[in-house]
């Protein structure tokens, strides 16, 4: 007999264009289950559990829930909150257990990246220690594509599609005048270069960047300036794609050259500003017109350019998270396993949370060209299926129609 009880679903970390598709998958499967007695959504992730701010998803309109598939960002609200180890401070865990008991929560689903999987793992271990039966399943998401144990992460394909399409458009604009310019485009990615690599996807139709720099290679400012000068002298203009996380031989981020950077709750340095610094240096050293472009939040919220593959996989991962928990599995994360590139085939499996928590899946070194300024054909074979297809979204008055949830607090 399946475990009877309520479930809580929460979202954490940086949003994506398809994170709510996973939410819809969880809600749909949980609401249809005969064993899950109540479906609750946590306001702002684990903070909503700690603060007893839970939404009663059963009171939402089914049509509005369905629109979550095309609604970007975190519909329930997100957070960046780090749980201390229970051995150091047990108060948060005791509070979570109190809330679980209050609502008879026997299933906990958490949608996030590396740090969120760490939160899942810690909660799962604590519940086991306390003898409280609760099945904990992580649902992956991150545009950075740096979660270990999965071929790729929901959110990456749509972000990659946005970056690739935008780079092709920028290439058209950057070369329009008879007086050339150097355009530097900054992509997200603190330690992994997956997003910046996506800028190269339109290269097959001669619309990609001339130079591309990933954080997996040590960055050298002087060598970069020499690369830019070489391209400029040959073409009269230059388009550069740069990861926000490129670092020099001393481990210093390029973003830190121009200003100090702060840290988030997990101790990660907050990025941004690398393109502006490099553009200013090029202008000063070469005396040419420059422009810095930072995609910033657009990379993770541009649902109008979402990948159909990404949307469908995100929803399926949510559905399979519920089915996996109902089968009795816990302390696991759902993951994608690729079987072929062309035709593209992938399946869903579960992996231990310990394999995903606080680990990073870097861009393969062998997929970077020998000169360090481009990517190989291996990346194209990997990425092209992930950006494929256009989802059928609902529009009103020429604008996207997003989900409008009631967010009725549970009692």
Short mmCIF file of C-alpha atoms in Angstrom, two decimals:
data_model
loop_
_atom_site.label_atom_id
_atom_site.label_comp_id
_atom_site.label_asym_id
_atom_site.label_seq_id
_atom_site.Cartn_x
_atom_site.Cartn_y
_atom_site.Cartn_z
CA UNK A 1 0.00 0.00 0.00
CA UNK A 2 1.32 3.44 -0.95
CA UNK A 3 2.22 5.90 1.79
CA UNK A 4 -0.71 8.20 2.57
CA UNK A 5 -0.15 11.88 3.33
CA UNK A 6 0.25 15.40 1.98
CA UNK A 7 3.06 16.69 -0.20
CA UNK A 8 4.95 19.97 -0.31
CA UNK A 9 6.60 21.32 -3.46
CA UNK A 10 9.06 24.20 -3.35
CA UNK A 11 11.29 26.13 -5.75
CA UNK A 12 14.74 27.45 -4.93
CA UNK A 13 17.65 29.30 -6.49
CA UNK A 14 17.69 31.18 -9.78
CA UNK A 15 14.54 30.82 -11.92
CA UNK A 16 14.40 29.46 -15.46
CA UNK A 17 11.98 29.66 -18.38
CA UNK A 18 10.70 26.15 -17.66
CA UNK A 19 10.91 25.73 -13.88
CA UNK A 20 7.13 26.09 -13.67
CA UNK A 21 6.68 23.30 -16.19
CA UNK A 22 8.27 21.04 -13.58
CA UNK A 23 5.94 22.52 -10.96
CA UNK A 24 2.98 21.70 -13.18
CA UNK A 25 4.24 18.15 -13.62
CA UNK A 26 4.46 17.68 -9.85
CA UNK A 27 1.07 19.29 -9.20
CA UNK A 28 -0.70 17.33 -11.94
CA UNK A 29 0.68 13.96 -10.85
CA UNK A 30 0.16 14.68 -7.14
CA UNK A 31 -3.41 15.92 -7.56
CA UNK A 32 -4.27 12.81 -9.56
CA UNK A 33 -2.71 10.48 -7.00
CA UNK A 34 -4.94 8.53 -4.66
CA UNK A 35 -2.23 8.44 -2.00
CA UNK A 36 -1.29 12.11 -1.81
CA UNK A 37 -4.05 13.60 0.30
CA UNK A 38 -3.19 17.28 -0.14
CA UNK A 39 -0.90 19.25 -2.44
CA UNK A 40 0.87 22.26 -0.94
CA UNK A 41 3.23 24.77 -2.51
CA UNK A 42 5.88 26.50 -0.40
CA UNK A 43 6.09 30.28 -0.70
CA UNK A 44 9.73 31.16 -1.45
CA UNK A 45 11.11 27.67 -1.15
CA UNK A 46 12.27 26.29 2.18
CA UNK A 47 11.60 29.69 3.77
CA UNK A 48 7.90 29.09 3.16
CA UNK A 49 8.11 25.81 5.06
CA UNK A 50 9.97 27.42 7.95
CA UNK A 51 7.50 30.31 8.04
CA UNK A 52 4.41 28.13 7.57
CA UNK A 53 3.44 29.92 4.37
CA UNK A 54 2.06 27.15 2.21
CA UNK A 55 -0.35 27.50 -0.70
CA UNK A 56 -3.22 25.06 -1.16
CA UNK A 57 -2.71 23.99 -4.77
CA UNK A 58 -5.98 22.03 -4.72
CA UNK A 59 -7.84 25.36 -4.76
CA UNK A 60 -6.23 26.54 -7.99
CA UNK A 61 -8.06 26.49 -11.32
CA UNK A 62 -6.82 23.63 -13.50
CA UNK A 63 -6.59 25.93 -16.55
CA UNK A 64 -4.34 28.34 -14.68
CA UNK A 65 -2.14 25.50 -13.45
CA UNK A 66 -1.76 24.31 -17.05
CA UNK A 67 -0.46 27.76 -18.01
CA UNK A 68 2.49 27.18 -15.69
CA UNK A 69 4.07 25.30 -18.61
CA UNK A 70 4.56 28.60 -20.42
CA UNK A 71 5.14 30.87 -17.41
CA UNK A 72 8.76 31.81 -16.67
CA UNK A 73 10.38 32.42 -13.30
CA UNK A 74 9.33 30.74 -10.04
CA UNK A 75 5.56 30.95 -9.70
CA UNK A 76 5.66 30.15 -5.97
CA UNK A 77 8.62 32.40 -5.26
CA UNK A 78 12.23 31.36 -4.73
CA UNK A 79 14.96 31.84 -2.14
CA UNK A 80 18.64 31.39 -1.49
CA UNK A 81 18.69 29.98 2.00
CA UNK A 82 21.41 27.67 3.26
CA UNK A 83 20.53 25.13 5.90
CA UNK A 84 23.35 24.63 8.37
CA UNK A 85 24.39 21.10 9.17
CA UNK A 86 21.99 19.60 11.68
CA UNK A 87 24.93 18.76 13.93
CA UNK A 88 25.76 22.48 14.16
CA UNK A 89 22.25 23.89 14.47
CA UNK A 90 19.14 21.73 14.58
CA UNK A 91 16.56 24.50 14.91
CA UNK A 92 15.60 24.75 11.22
CA UNK A 93 15.23 20.99 10.94
CA UNK A 94 13.09 20.78 14.07
CA UNK A 95 10.85 23.48 12.61
CA UNK A 96 10.57 21.67 9.26
CA UNK A 97 9.61 18.47 11.08
CA UNK A 98 7.03 20.43 13.08
CA UNK A 99 5.44 21.74 9.87
CA UNK A 100 5.54 18.31 8.24
CA UNK A 101 3.69 16.85 11.21
CA UNK A 102 1.19 19.70 11.29
CA UNK A 103 0.08 19.02 7.69
CA UNK A 104 0.89 15.28 7.71
CA UNK A 105 3.46 15.82 4.95
CA UNK A 106 4.87 12.51 3.73
CA UNK A 107 6.26 13.70 0.39
CA UNK A 108 8.64 16.61 -0.19
CA UNK A 109 9.66 17.74 -3.68
CA UNK A 110 12.27 20.48 -4.12
CA UNK A 111 13.02 22.07 -7.47
CA UNK A 112 16.47 23.60 -7.77
CA UNK A 113 20.17 23.32 -8.53
CA UNK A 114 23.27 22.21 -6.64
CA UNK A 115 22.54 24.00 -3.37
CA UNK A 116 18.87 23.00 -3.47
CA UNK A 117 19.84 19.35 -3.81
CA UNK A 118 22.03 19.84 -0.73
CA UNK A 119 18.94 21.13 1.11
CA UNK A 120 16.98 18.04 -0.02
CA UNK A 121 19.74 15.73 1.10
CA UNK A 122 19.98 17.32 4.54
CA UNK A 123 16.21 17.21 5.11
CA UNK A 124 16.03 13.60 3.97
CA UNK A 125 18.81 12.54 6.34
CA UNK A 126 17.23 14.40 9.26
CA UNK A 127 13.79 12.85 8.74
CA UNK A 128 15.39 9.43 8.61
CA UNK A 129 17.29 10.13 11.84
CA UNK A 130 14.09 11.24 13.55
CA UNK A 131 12.18 8.19 12.34
CA UNK A 132 9.63 10.32 10.45
CA UNK A 133 8.70 8.66 7.16
CA UNK A 134 8.85 11.27 4.42
CA UNK A 135 9.98 10.66 0.87
CA UNK A 136 12.23 13.42 -0.41
CA UNK A 137 12.85 13.84 -4.14
CA UNK A 138 14.84 16.56 -5.90
CA UNK A 139 13.64 17.95 -9.23
CA UNK A 140 16.59 19.44 -11.15
CA UNK A 141 16.72 22.88 -12.71
CA UNK A 142 19.42 25.34 -13.61
CA UNK A 143 20.25 27.30 -16.71
CA UNK A 144 23.94 26.80 -15.84
CA UNK A 145 23.66 23.08 -16.73
CA UNK A 146 26.18 22.26 -14.02
CA UNK A 147 24.33 19.59 -12.01
CA UNK A 148 26.15 16.27 -11.83
CA UNK A 149 24.43 12.99 -12.60
CA UNK A 150 22.17 14.25 -15.37
CA UNK A 151 22.97 14.62 -19.07
CA UNK A 152 21.52 18.14 -18.97
CA UNK A 153 19.29 20.26 -16.78
CA UNK A 154 15.83 21.64 -17.48
CA UNK A 155 16.21 25.34 -18.13
CA UNK A 156 19.46 25.02 -20.03
CA UNK A 157 17.97 24.28 -23.45
CA UNK A 158 15.75 27.37 -23.36
CA UNK A 159 18.51 29.62 -22.06
CA UNK A 160 20.87 28.26 -24.72
CA UNK A 161 18.25 28.90 -27.39
CA UNK A 162 17.80 32.49 -26.23
CA UNK A 163 21.56 33.11 -26.20
CA UNK A 164 22.08 31.52 -29.63
CA UNK A 165 19.20 33.45 -31.23
CA UNK A 166 20.27 36.70 -29.60
CA UNK A 167 23.87 36.28 -30.72
CA UNK A 168 22.72 35.76 -34.31
CA UNK A 169 20.66 38.95 -34.06
CA UNK A 170 23.51 40.89 -32.48
CA UNK A 171 25.84 39.74 -35.26
CA UNK A 172 23.45 41.26 -37.79
CA UNK A 173 23.39 44.58 -35.93
CA UNK A 174 27.07 44.72 -34.97
CA UNK A 175 28.22 44.64 -38.59
CA UNK A 176 25.75 47.11 -40.08
CA UNK A 177 27.93 50.24 -40.17
CA UNK A 178 30.89 51.02 -42.40
CA UNK A 179 32.84 51.99 -39.27
CA UNK A 180 33.46 48.83 -37.26
CA UNK A 181 33.12 48.15 -33.57
CA UNK A 182 34.01 45.52 -30.99
CA UNK A 183 30.95 44.08 -29.24
CA UNK A 184 31.44 42.08 -26.05
CA UNK A 185 28.50 39.92 -24.90
CA UNK A 186 28.47 38.53 -21.37
CA UNK A 187 26.71 35.26 -20.58
CA UNK A 188 25.96 33.73 -17.18
CA UNK A 189 28.02 30.88 -15.77
CA UNK A 190 30.10 31.28 -12.63
CA UNK A 191 32.26 28.20 -12.98
CA UNK A 192 30.81 26.30 -15.95
CA UNK A 193 30.83 27.50 -19.54
CA UNK A 194 27.71 25.78 -20.88
CA UNK A 195 25.75 29.01 -21.42
CA UNK A 196 28.59 30.87 -23.10
CA UNK A 197 29.19 27.88 -25.36
CA UNK A 198 25.62 28.28 -26.62
CA UNK A 199 26.67 31.58 -28.18
CA UNK A 200 28.59 29.51 -30.73
CA UNK A 201 25.52 27.62 -31.99
CA UNK A 202 24.76 30.08 -34.83
CA UNK A 203 28.37 29.82 -36.02
CA UNK A 204 27.31 27.21 -38.55
CA UNK A 205 25.47 29.92 -40.44
CA UNK A 206 28.26 32.45 -39.87
CA UNK A 207 26.27 34.30 -37.23
CA UNK A 208 28.27 33.32 -34.14
CA UNK A 209 30.95 35.18 -32.21
CA UNK A 210 34.50 35.54 -33.49
CA UNK A 211 35.92 34.76 -30.06
CA UNK A 212 34.49 32.85 -27.12
CA UNK A 213 35.93 32.54 -23.60
CA UNK A 214 34.80 29.93 -21.07
CA UNK A 215 35.65 29.69 -17.34
CA UNK A 216 37.12 26.20 -17.84
CA UNK A 217 40.19 27.84 -19.41
CA UNK A 218 42.44 30.25 -17.52
CA UNK A 219 41.73 33.72 -18.81
CA UNK A 220 44.57 36.01 -19.87
CA UNK A 221 43.65 39.63 -20.55
CA UNK A 222 46.66 40.35 -22.74
CA UNK A 223 46.08 37.26 -24.86
CA UNK A 224 42.42 38.21 -25.25
CA UNK A 225 43.34 41.71 -26.39
CA UNK A 226 45.73 40.21 -28.93
CA UNK A 227 42.93 37.93 -30.20
CA UNK A 228 40.57 40.89 -30.56
CA UNK A 229 43.21 42.94 -32.39
CA UNK A 230 43.87 40.06 -34.81
CA UNK A 231 40.16 39.68 -35.66
CA UNK A 232 39.69 43.46 -35.90
CA UNK A 233 42.57 43.87 -38.34
CA UNK A 234 41.24 41.05 -40.51
CA UNK A 235 37.51 41.93 -40.47
CA UNK A 236 37.11 45.52 -39.32
CA UNK A 237 34.84 44.42 -36.45
CA UNK A 238 34.77 41.78 -33.74
CA UNK A 239 32.08 39.98 -31.73
CA UNK A 240 33.15 38.40 -28.43
CA UNK A 241 31.17 36.03 -26.18
CA UNK A 242 32.46 36.05 -22.63
CA UNK A 243 31.48 34.06 -19.55
CA UNK A 244 30.86 36.12 -16.43
CA UNK A 245 32.99 33.57 -14.57
CA UNK A 246 36.28 33.73 -16.47
CA UNK A 247 39.24 33.90 -14.08
CA UNK A 248 42.94 34.61 -14.39
CA UNK A 249 45.81 32.36 -13.29
CA UNK A 250 45.46 33.68 -9.73
CA UNK A 251 41.77 32.71 -9.58
CA UNK A 252 40.56 36.29 -9.77
CA UNK A 253 37.34 36.86 -11.70
CA UNK A 254 37.53 39.35 -14.54
CA UNK A 255 34.45 41.01 -13.01
CA UNK A 256 36.61 41.82 -9.99
CA UNK A 257 39.08 43.81 -12.08
CA UNK A 258 36.67 46.70 -12.35
CA UNK A 259 34.95 46.58 -8.95
CA UNK A 260 34.41 44.52 -5.81
CA UNK A 261 31.77 41.80 -5.97
CA UNK A 262 29.56 40.62 -3.15
CA UNK A 263 28.50 37.09 -2.17
CA UNK A 264 25.14 35.35 -1.87
CA UNK A 265 23.87 33.28 1.06
CA UNK A 266 25.89 30.28 -0.10
CA UNK A 267 29.14 32.24 -0.31
CA UNK A 268 29.13 32.39 -4.11
CA UNK A 269 30.48 35.61 -5.59
CA UNK A 270 27.80 37.56 -7.41
CA UNK A 271 28.86 38.03 -10.99
CA UNK A 272 28.33 40.71 -13.61
CA UNK A 273 30.47 43.41 -15.15
CA UNK A 274 33.07 41.35 -17.01
CA UNK A 275 31.90 42.52 -20.45
CA UNK A 276 31.83 46.17 -19.37
CA UNK A 277 35.40 45.92 -18.07
CA UNK A 278 36.73 44.19 -21.19
CA UNK A 279 34.97 46.62 -23.54
CA UNK A 280 36.47 49.56 -21.66
CA UNK A 281 39.94 48.02 -21.86
CA UNK A 282 39.61 47.41 -25.61
CA UNK A 283 38.45 50.98 -26.17
CA UNK A 284 41.36 52.39 -24.17
CA UNK A 285 44.02 50.14 -25.67
CA UNK A 286 42.84 50.02 -29.29
CA UNK A 287 40.98 53.30 -29.64
CA UNK A 288 37.98 51.67 -31.35
CA UNK A 289 34.27 51.89 -30.69
CA UNK A 290 33.09 49.23 -28.25
CA UNK A 291 29.80 48.07 -26.80
CA UNK A 292 29.18 45.78 -23.81
CA UNK A 293 26.01 43.71 -23.67
CA UNK A 294 24.99 41.72 -20.59
CA UNK A 295 22.12 39.28 -21.13
CA UNK A 296 21.60 39.12 -17.36
CA UNK A 297 18.11 37.95 -16.30
CA UNK A 298 16.89 37.65 -19.89
CA UNK A 299 18.78 34.35 -20.19
CA UNK A 300 16.56 32.72 -17.61
CA UNK A 301 13.15 34.34 -18.17
CA UNK A 302 12.79 34.59 -21.97
CA UNK A 303 9.99 32.03 -22.21
CA UNK A 304 8.96 33.41 -25.61
CA UNK A 305 12.08 31.67 -26.98
CA UNK A 306 11.76 28.49 -24.93
CA UNK A 307 12.71 25.13 -26.35
CA UNK A 308 9.89 22.64 -26.78
CA UNK A 309 12.26 19.84 -25.79
CA UNK A 310 13.10 21.73 -22.62
CA UNK A 311 9.47 22.38 -21.67
CA UNK A 312 8.41 18.80 -22.23
CA UNK A 313 11.34 17.32 -20.32
CA UNK A 314 10.85 19.73 -17.41
CA UNK A 315 7.22 18.67 -17.05
CA UNK A 316 8.05 14.97 -17.34
CA UNK A 317 10.70 15.25 -14.64
CA UNK A 318 8.06 16.70 -12.30
CA UNK A 319 5.64 13.89 -13.09
CA UNK A 320 8.31 11.23 -12.64
CA UNK A 321 9.40 12.76 -9.32
CA UNK A 322 5.94 12.05 -7.93
CA UNK A 323 5.76 8.57 -9.42
CA UNK A 324 9.21 7.77 -8.05
CA UNK A 325 8.22 8.86 -4.54
CA UNK A 326 4.98 6.90 -4.71
CA UNK A 327 7.00 3.80 -5.61
CA UNK A 328 8.89 4.21 -2.35
CA UNK A 329 12.12 5.93 -3.40
CA UNK A 330 13.56 8.77 -1.33
CA UNK A 331 16.75 10.81 -1.03
CA UNK A 332 17.05 10.86 -4.82
CA UNK A 333 17.11 13.40 -7.63
CA UNK A 334 15.48 12.87 -10.99
CA UNK A 335 17.92 12.92 -13.90
CA UNK A 336 18.02 12.68 -17.69
CA UNK A 337 20.00 9.97 -19.44
CA UNK A 338 20.75 10.42 -23.14
CA UNK A 339 20.69 7.44 -25.48
CA UNK A 340 21.30 9.08 -28.86
CA UNK A 341 21.86 12.50 -30.44
CA UNK A 342 20.23 12.01 -33.84
CA UNK A 343 17.49 11.08 -33.49
CA UNK A 344 17.53 12.53 -30.00
CA UNK A 345 16.39 10.08 -27.32
CA UNK A 346 16.59 10.41 -23.56
CA UNK A 347 14.98 8.74 -20.56
CA UNK A 348 14.41 9.68 -16.92
CA UNK A 349 16.06 7.95 -13.99
CA UNK A 350 16.69 8.62 -10.31
CA UNK A 351 20.13 9.10 -8.77
CA UNK A 352 21.22 9.49 -5.12
CA UNK A 353 21.06 13.09 -3.91
CA UNK A 354 24.62 12.81 -2.65
CA UNK A 355 25.74 12.53 -6.27
CA UNK A 356 24.26 15.92 -7.16
CA UNK A 357 24.53 18.03 -4.01
CA UNK A 358 27.34 20.59 -4.03
CA UNK A 359 29.05 19.15 -7.12
CA UNK A 360 29.55 20.88 -10.46
CA UNK A 361 29.39 19.46 -13.96
CA UNK A 362 31.90 21.50 -15.94
CA UNK A 363 32.04 22.01 -19.70
CA UNK A 364 34.27 19.21 -21.09
CA UNK A 365 37.81 20.43 -21.70
CA UNK A 366 38.01 18.34 -24.88
CA UNK A 367 35.06 20.27 -26.33
CA UNK A 368 37.06 23.52 -26.27
CA UNK A 369 39.17 24.27 -29.36
CA UNK A 370 42.96 24.16 -28.89
CA UNK A 371 43.28 27.95 -29.06
CA UNK A 372 40.67 28.31 -26.28
CA UNK A 373 38.40 30.65 -28.28
CA UNK A 374 35.74 28.26 -29.57
CA UNK A 375 33.98 24.91 -29.17
CA UNK A 376 34.18 21.67 -31.13
CA UNK A 377 31.61 19.71 -33.11
CA UNK A 378 30.96 17.55 -30.05
CA UNK A 379 29.18 20.44 -28.39
CA UNK A 380 26.97 21.07 -31.42
CA UNK A 381 25.86 17.42 -31.42
CA UNK A 382 25.11 17.69 -27.71
CA UNK A 383 23.28 21.03 -27.70
CA UNK A 384 21.26 21.20 -30.91
CA UNK A 385 18.61 18.66 -29.81
CA UNK A 386 18.13 20.59 -26.55
CA UNK A 387 17.08 23.83 -28.28
CA UNK A 388 14.75 22.13 -30.74
CA UNK A 389 11.11 22.97 -31.22
CA UNK A 390 8.75 25.79 -30.30
CA UNK A 391 6.11 25.16 -27.64
CA UNK A 392 2.49 26.10 -28.26
CA UNK A 393 2.02 29.09 -25.97
CA UNK A 394 -1.08 31.13 -25.31
CA UNK A 395 -1.06 34.81 -26.28
CA UNK A 396 -3.43 37.69 -25.47
CA UNK A 397 -3.32 41.12 -27.13
CA UNK A 398 0.02 40.29 -28.67
CA UNK A 399 1.57 39.39 -25.30
CA UNK A 400 2.18 36.06 -23.54
CA UNK A 401 -0.52 34.95 -21.13
CA UNK A 402 1.07 33.71 -17.91
CA UNK A 403 -0.52 31.72 -15.09
CA UNK A 404 -2.44 33.72 -12.48
CA UNK A 405 -2.49 31.67 -9.31
CA UNK A 406 -4.80 32.45 -6.40
CA UNK A 407 -2.15 31.42 -3.84
CA UNK A 408 -4.62 30.59 -1.11
CA UNK A 409 -2.73 29.96 2.13
CA UNK A 410 -3.23 26.52 3.64
CA UNK A 411 -4.80 26.23 7.07
#
